[in-house]
PDB file of C-alpha atoms in Angstrom:
ATOM      1  CA  UNK A  26      27.816   1.146 -22.667  1.00 40.00           C
ATOM      2  CA  UNK A  27      27.060  -2.523 -23.308  1.00 52.00           C
ATOM      3  CA  UNK A  28      26.497  -3.950 -26.769  1.00 68.00           C
ATOM      4  CA  UNK A  29      22.939  -3.777 -28.088  1.00 81.00           C
ATOM      5  CA  UNK A  30      21.042  -7.066 -28.194  1.00 77.00           C
ATOM      6  CA  UNK A  31      18.883  -8.526 -30.970  1.00 86.00           C
ATOM      7  CA  UNK A  32      15.193  -7.811 -30.188  1.00 86.00           C
ATOM      8  CA  UNK A  33      14.089 -10.902 -32.134  1.00 82.00           C
ATOM      9  CA  UNK A  34      16.171 -13.143 -29.869  1.00 83.00           C
ATOM     10  CA  UNK A  35      15.087 -11.299 -26.716  1.00 73.00           C
ATOM     11  CA  UNK A  36      11.355 -11.017 -27.365  1.00 78.00           C
ATOM     12  CA  UNK A  37      10.775 -14.047 -29.561  1.00 80.00           C
ATOM     13  CA  UNK A  38       8.856 -11.777 -31.973  1.00 88.00           C
ATOM     14  CA  UNK A  39      10.160 -12.085 -35.521  1.00 91.00           C
ATOM     15  CA  UNK A  40      10.876  -9.210 -37.857  1.00 91.00           C
ATOM     16  CA  UNK A  41       8.150 -10.594 -40.131  1.00 94.00           C
ATOM     17  CA  UNK A  42       5.544 -10.386 -37.347  1.00 92.00           C
ATOM     18  CA  UNK A  43       6.616  -6.833 -36.481  1.00 94.00           C
ATOM     19  CA  UNK A  44       6.417  -5.750 -40.129  1.00 95.00           C
ATOM     20  CA  UNK A  45       2.990  -7.387 -40.545  1.00 94.00           C
ATOM     21  CA  UNK A  46       1.604  -5.621 -37.478  1.00 94.00           C
ATOM     22  CA  UNK A  47       3.416  -2.269 -37.634  1.00 96.00           C
ATOM     23  CA  UNK A  48       4.742  -1.785 -41.158  1.00 96.00           C
ATOM     24  CA  UNK A  49       8.398  -1.580 -40.034  1.00 95.00           C
ATOM     25  CA  UNK A  50      11.033  -4.137 -38.947  1.00 96.00           C
ATOM     26  CA  UNK A  51      12.715  -4.066 -35.548  1.00 94.00           C
ATOM     27  CA  UNK A  52      15.775  -2.188 -36.862  1.00 94.00           C
ATOM     28  CA  UNK A  53      13.646   0.756 -38.004  1.00 96.00           C
ATOM     29  CA  UNK A  54      11.777   0.914 -34.679  1.00 96.00           C
ATOM     30  CA  UNK A  55      15.048   0.834 -32.737  1.00 95.00           C
ATOM     31  CA  UNK A  56      16.528   3.584 -34.912  1.00 95.00           C
ATOM     32  CA  UNK A  57      13.346   5.686 -34.571  1.00 96.00           C
ATOM     33  CA  UNK A  58      13.429   5.438 -30.771  1.00 96.00           C
ATOM     34  CA  UNK A  59      17.182   6.073 -30.660  1.00 95.00           C
ATOM     35  CA  UNK A  60      16.685   9.241 -32.748  1.00 96.00           C
ATOM     36  CA  UNK A  61      13.968  10.379 -30.326  1.00 96.00           C
ATOM     37  CA  UNK A  62      16.380  10.054 -27.379  1.00 96.00           C
ATOM     38  CA  UNK A  63      14.952   6.734 -26.228  1.00 94.00           C
ATOM     39  CA  UNK A  64      18.008   5.718 -24.233  1.00 93.00           C
ATOM     40  CA  UNK A  65      17.259   8.565 -21.810  1.00 94.00           C
ATOM     41  CA  UNK A  66      13.495   7.904 -21.623  1.00 91.00           C
ATOM     42  CA  UNK A  67      11.652   5.738 -19.134  1.00 87.00           C
ATOM     43  CA  UNK A  68       9.040   3.178 -20.177  1.00 86.00           C
ATOM     44  CA  UNK A  69       6.095   5.574 -19.992  1.00 90.00           C
ATOM     45  CA  UNK A  70       7.925   8.199 -22.029  1.00 93.00           C
ATOM     46  CA  UNK A  71       8.810   5.661 -24.728  1.00 94.00           C
ATOM     47  CA  UNK A  72       5.203   4.488 -24.982  1.00 92.00           C
ATOM     48  CA  UNK A  73       3.975   8.098 -25.041  1.00 96.00           C
ATOM     49  CA  UNK A  74       6.395   8.865 -27.893  1.00 96.00           C
ATOM     50  CA  UNK A  75       5.099   5.915 -29.917  1.00 96.00           C
ATOM     51  CA  UNK A  76       1.511   6.881 -29.142  1.00 95.00           C
ATOM     52  CA  UNK A  77       2.082  10.478 -30.304  1.00 96.00           C
ATOM     53  CA  UNK A  78       4.094   9.667 -33.442  1.00 96.00           C
ATOM     54  CA  UNK A  79       2.784   6.331 -34.781  1.00 94.00           C
ATOM     55  CA  UNK A  80      -0.415   4.540 -35.699  1.00 94.00           C
ATOM     56  CA  UNK A  81       0.440   1.237 -33.980  1.00 94.00           C
ATOM     57  CA  UNK A  82      -1.970  -0.275 -31.454  1.00 93.00           C
ATOM     58  CA  UNK A  83      -1.408   0.120 -27.730  1.00 91.00           C
ATOM     59  CA  UNK A  84      -0.417  -3.563 -27.497  1.00 89.00           C
ATOM     60  CA  UNK A  85       2.289  -3.039 -30.140  1.00 92.00           C
ATOM     61  CA  UNK A  86       3.413   0.191 -28.466  1.00 92.00           C
ATOM     62  CA  UNK A  87       4.132  -1.880 -25.358  1.00 87.00           C
ATOM     63  CA  UNK A  88       5.793  -4.706 -27.333  1.00 88.00           C
ATOM     64  CA  UNK A  89       8.020  -2.292 -29.245  1.00 94.00           C
ATOM     65  CA  UNK A  90       8.938  -0.424 -26.068  1.00 90.00           C
ATOM     66  CA  UNK A  91       9.883  -3.579 -24.150  1.00 84.00           C
ATOM     67  CA  UNK A  92      11.851  -4.874 -27.144  1.00 89.00           C
ATOM     68  CA  UNK A  93      13.663  -1.550 -27.373  1.00 91.00           C
ATOM     69  CA  UNK A  94      14.403  -1.422 -23.635  1.00 86.00           C
ATOM     70  CA  UNK A  95      15.718  -4.982 -23.579  1.00 83.00           C
ATOM     71  CA  UNK A  96      17.746  -4.499 -26.763  1.00 89.00           C
ATOM     72  CA  UNK A  97      19.367  -1.357 -25.414  1.00 90.00           C
ATOM     73  CA  UNK A  98      20.062  -2.830 -21.966  1.00 81.00           C
ATOM     74  CA  UNK A  99      17.495  -0.608 -20.256  1.00 80.00           C
ATOM     75  CA  UNK A 100      15.406  -3.555 -19.024  1.00 78.00           C
ATOM     76  CA  UNK A 101      16.411  -7.077 -18.094  1.00 72.00           C
ATOM     77  CA  UNK A 102      14.606 -10.243 -19.127  1.00 70.00           C
ATOM     78  CA  UNK A 103      11.428 -10.690 -17.025  1.00 70.00           C
ATOM     79  CA  UNK A 104      11.789  -7.164 -15.594  1.00 70.00           C
ATOM     80  CA  UNK A 105       8.658  -5.052 -15.094  1.00 68.00           C
ATOM     81  CA  UNK A 106       8.114  -1.674 -13.437  1.00 68.00           C
ATOM     82  CA  UNK A 107       7.262  -3.320 -10.082  1.00 70.00           C
ATOM     83  CA  UNK A 108       9.794  -6.144 -10.097  1.00 78.00           C
ATOM     84  CA  UNK A 109      10.311  -9.238 -12.192  1.00 82.00           C
ATOM     85  CA  UNK A 110       7.591 -11.422 -13.668  1.00 85.00           C
ATOM     86  CA  UNK A 111       7.483 -14.922 -15.089  1.00 87.00           C
ATOM     87  CA  UNK A 112       4.767 -17.150 -16.450  1.00 87.00           C
ATOM     88  CA  UNK A 113       4.368 -20.853 -17.048  1.00 92.00           C
ATOM     89  CA  UNK A 114       1.528 -22.840 -18.530  1.00 92.00           C
ATOM     90  CA  UNK A 115       0.546 -26.427 -19.046  1.00 95.00           C
ATOM     91  CA  UNK A 116      -2.512 -28.275 -20.312  1.00 96.00           C
ATOM     92  CA  UNK A 117      -3.593 -31.039 -17.959  1.00 97.00           C
ATOM     93  CA  UNK A 118      -5.922 -33.979 -18.583  1.00 96.00           C
ATOM     94  CA  UNK A 119      -8.689 -32.984 -16.170  1.00 97.00           C
ATOM     95  CA  UNK A 120     -11.751 -30.741 -16.189  1.00 96.00           C
ATOM     96  CA  UNK A 121     -11.388 -27.211 -14.767  1.00 97.00           C
ATOM     97  CA  UNK A 122     -13.424 -28.031 -11.646  1.00 97.00           C
ATOM     98  CA  UNK A 123     -10.954 -30.807 -10.703  1.00 97.00           C
ATOM     99  CA  UNK A 124      -7.959 -28.556 -11.370  1.00 97.00           C
ATOM    100  CA  UNK A 125      -9.485 -25.758  -9.308  1.00 98.00           C
ATOM    101  CA  UNK A 126     -10.126 -28.232  -6.452  1.00 97.00           C
ATOM    102  CA  UNK A 127      -6.460 -29.329  -6.615  1.00 97.00           C
ATOM    103  CA  UNK A 128      -5.467 -25.701  -5.955  1.00 97.00           C
ATOM    104  CA  UNK A 129      -7.913 -24.772  -3.192  1.00 97.00           C
ATOM    105  CA  UNK A 130      -8.229 -28.014  -1.222  1.00 96.00           C
ATOM    106  CA  UNK A 131      -5.387 -28.346   1.308  1.00 94.00           C
ATOM    107  CA  UNK A 132      -5.244 -32.160   1.157  1.00 95.00           C
ATOM    108  CA  UNK A 133      -5.327 -32.275  -2.648  1.00 95.00           C
ATOM    109  CA  UNK A 134      -2.731 -29.522  -2.948  1.00 96.00           C
ATOM    110  CA  UNK A 135      -0.378 -31.313  -0.555  1.00 95.00           C
ATOM    111  CA  UNK A 136      -0.082 -34.055  -3.174  1.00 94.00           C
ATOM    112  CA  UNK A 137       1.505 -31.790  -5.780  1.00 97.00           C
ATOM    113  CA  UNK A 138       2.421 -28.458  -4.114  1.00 96.00           C
ATOM    114  CA  UNK A 139       3.596 -29.384  -0.615  1.00 92.00           C
ATOM    115  CA  UNK A 140       4.695 -26.662   1.765  1.00 87.00           C
ATOM    116  CA  UNK A 141       3.195 -23.900  -0.391  1.00 88.00           C
ATOM    117  CA  UNK A 142       2.674 -20.826   1.756  1.00 89.00           C
ATOM    118  CA  UNK A 143       0.100 -18.518   0.246  1.00 92.00           C
ATOM    119  CA  UNK A 144      -3.220 -16.831   0.907  1.00 92.00           C
ATOM    120  CA  UNK A 145      -6.010 -16.587  -1.620  1.00 94.00           C
ATOM    121  CA  UNK A 146      -6.908 -12.951  -2.273  1.00 95.00           C
ATOM    122  CA  UNK A 147      -9.589 -13.648  -4.846  1.00 97.00           C
ATOM    123  CA  UNK A 148     -11.097 -16.792  -6.307  1.00 96.00           C
ATOM    124  CA  UNK A 149     -13.472 -17.263  -9.213  1.00 97.00           C
ATOM    125  CA  UNK A 150     -14.364 -20.969  -9.327  1.00 96.00           C
ATOM    126  CA  UNK A 151     -13.355 -22.746 -11.527  1.00 97.00           C
ATOM    127  CA  UNK A 152     -11.630 -20.052 -13.579  1.00 97.00           C
ATOM    128  CA  UNK A 153      -8.997 -18.187 -11.601  1.00 97.00           C
ATOM    129  CA  UNK A 154      -7.160 -17.529  -8.367  1.00 97.00           C
ATOM    130  CA  UNK A 155      -5.138 -14.573  -7.146  1.00 96.00           C
ATOM    131  CA  UNK A 156      -2.644 -15.446  -4.457  1.00 96.00           C
ATOM    132  CA  UNK A 157      -0.225 -13.702  -2.158  1.00 94.00           C
ATOM    133  CA  UNK A 158       2.789 -16.011  -2.198  1.00 92.00           C
ATOM    134  CA  UNK A 159       4.610 -15.900   1.138  1.00 87.00           C
ATOM    135  CA  UNK A 160       8.113 -16.584  -0.118  1.00 70.00           C
ATOM    136  CA  UNK A 161       9.478 -16.809  -3.609  1.00 54.00           C
ATOM    137  CA  UNK A 162      13.152 -17.679  -3.713  1.00 53.00           C
ATOM    138  CA  UNK A 163      13.751 -15.535  -0.642  1.00 55.00           C
ATOM    139  CA  UNK A 164      11.722 -12.674  -2.086  1.00 56.00           C
ATOM    140  CA  UNK A 165       9.151 -12.237   0.656  1.00 68.00           C
ATOM    141  CA  UNK A 166       5.521 -11.711  -0.376  1.00 83.00           C
ATOM    142  CA  UNK A 167       4.916 -11.791  -4.119  1.00 90.00           C
ATOM    143  CA  UNK A 168       1.830 -12.197  -6.276  1.00 93.00           C
ATOM    144  CA  UNK A 169       0.599 -15.211  -8.251  1.00 95.00           C
ATOM    145  CA  UNK A 170      -2.295 -15.302 -10.708  1.00 96.00           C
ATOM    146  CA  UNK A 171      -3.628 -18.672 -11.797  1.00 97.00           C
ATOM    147  CA  UNK A 172      -5.870 -18.934 -14.832  1.00 96.00           C
ATOM    148  CA  UNK A 173      -7.835 -22.043 -15.770  1.00 97.00           C
ATOM    149  CA  UNK A 174      -9.227 -22.386 -19.280  1.00 96.00           C
ATOM    150  CA  UNK A 175     -11.776 -25.214 -19.495  1.00 95.00           C
ATOM    151  CA  UNK A 176     -11.411 -27.374 -22.591  1.00 94.00           C
ATOM    152  CA  UNK A 177     -13.859 -30.116 -21.554  1.00 89.00           C
ATOM    153  CA  UNK A 178     -11.823 -33.043 -20.270  1.00 93.00           C
ATOM    154  CA  UNK A 179      -8.649 -30.926 -20.408  1.00 96.00           C
ATOM    155  CA  UNK A 180      -7.706 -27.617 -18.785  1.00 97.00           C
ATOM    156  CA  UNK A 181      -5.071 -25.080 -19.761  1.00 96.00           C
ATOM    157  CA  UNK A 182      -3.427 -23.866 -16.547  1.00 96.00           C
ATOM    158  CA  UNK A 183      -1.431 -20.625 -16.605  1.00 94.00           C
ATOM    159  CA  UNK A 184       0.560 -19.239 -13.696  1.00 95.00           C
ATOM    160  CA  UNK A 185       1.900 -15.703 -13.670  1.00 92.00           C
ATOM    161  CA  UNK A 186       4.212 -14.847 -10.770  1.00 94.00           C
ATOM    162  CA  UNK A 187       4.891 -11.127 -10.315  1.00 90.00           C
ATOM    163  CA  UNK A 188       6.732  -8.705  -8.048  1.00 89.00           C
ATOM    164  CA  UNK A 189       9.802 -10.916  -7.865  1.00 89.00           C
ATOM    165  CA  UNK A 190      12.852  -8.977  -6.607  1.00 86.00           C
ATOM    166  CA  UNK A 191      15.446  -9.849  -9.244  1.00 83.00           C
ATOM    167  CA  UNK A 192      16.350 -11.926 -12.285  1.00 80.00           C
ATOM    168  CA  UNK A 193      17.679 -14.803 -10.155  1.00 84.00           C
ATOM    169  CA  UNK A 194      14.379 -15.080  -8.262  1.00 86.00           C
ATOM    170  CA  UNK A 195      12.503 -14.943 -11.582  1.00 85.00           C
ATOM    171  CA  UNK A 196      14.557 -17.784 -13.068  1.00 86.00           C
ATOM    172  CA  UNK A 197      14.198 -19.799  -9.862  1.00 90.00           C
ATOM    173  CA  UNK A 198      10.415 -19.400  -9.822  1.00 91.00           C
ATOM    174  CA  UNK A 199      10.154 -20.154 -13.531  1.00 91.00           C
ATOM    175  CA  UNK A 200      11.807 -23.526 -12.885  1.00 93.00           C
ATOM    176  CA  UNK A 201       9.729 -24.010  -9.715  1.00 95.00           C
ATOM    177  CA  UNK A 202       6.421 -23.484 -11.568  1.00 96.00           C
ATOM    178  CA  UNK A 203       7.445 -25.710 -14.485  1.00 95.00           C
ATOM    179  CA  UNK A 204       8.090 -28.554 -12.038  1.00 96.00           C
ATOM    180  CA  UNK A 205       4.943 -27.771 -10.007  1.00 97.00           C
ATOM    181  CA  UNK A 206       2.710 -27.876 -13.078  1.00 97.00           C
ATOM    182  CA  UNK A 207       4.238 -31.211 -14.071  1.00 97.00           C
ATOM    183  CA  UNK A 208       3.446 -32.525 -10.568  1.00 97.00           C
ATOM    184  CA  UNK A 209      -0.106 -31.126 -10.882  1.00 98.00           C
ATOM    185  CA  UNK A 210      -0.601 -32.963 -14.198  1.00 97.00           C
ATOM    186  CA  UNK A 211       0.732 -36.201 -12.663  1.00 96.00           C
ATOM    187  CA  UNK A 212      -1.424 -35.744  -9.551  1.00 95.00           C
ATOM    188  CA  UNK A 213      -4.584 -35.239 -11.608  1.00 95.00           C
ATOM    189  CA  UNK A 214      -3.702 -38.270 -13.759  1.00 92.00           C
ATOM    190  CA  UNK A 215      -3.453 -40.355 -10.578  1.00 85.00           C
ATOM    191  CA  UNK A 216       0.309 -40.733 -10.828  1.00 71.00           C
ATOM    192  CA  UNK A 217       1.141 -38.374  -7.963  1.00 58.00           C
TER     193      UNK A 217
END
């Protein structure tokens, strides 16, 4: 069995935040789930145990479960039930309508996301897009959700890429989207 990992380092959620929200630090939650046989449980069983035996919110049940799974080596970084998932975000100096146009207009998109192969499954102008991404680091078809939060002359852009096949593809796409969002910001500023 591999050595247990620190849930604070893995999740980025401090002991103080966990205590504030749940009344117990990470170590107590890990010990509680270990005592319940958590190492032999799947994700749904762990959440169900927390739901049946604690008063923490459903959001914290999920957070504690993922922290436990990652700490105990039962789940890798970025791993979800249906593959791996990453997200990236960036605030750009443009209104949401201009950012949305940069995503949906082929000519505009070519300036910052050349050779992108995707189909739009659902679009809500100028707030969001759901895409089927044709190839993600050799992964075949995956899913991308783009959220645009209008802040007047600025827009917060978030990209969540899901159903990636493995940790390597997740890391590759995380770097890809960081660079793509930088190019988008430059493009909208007239630098790209």
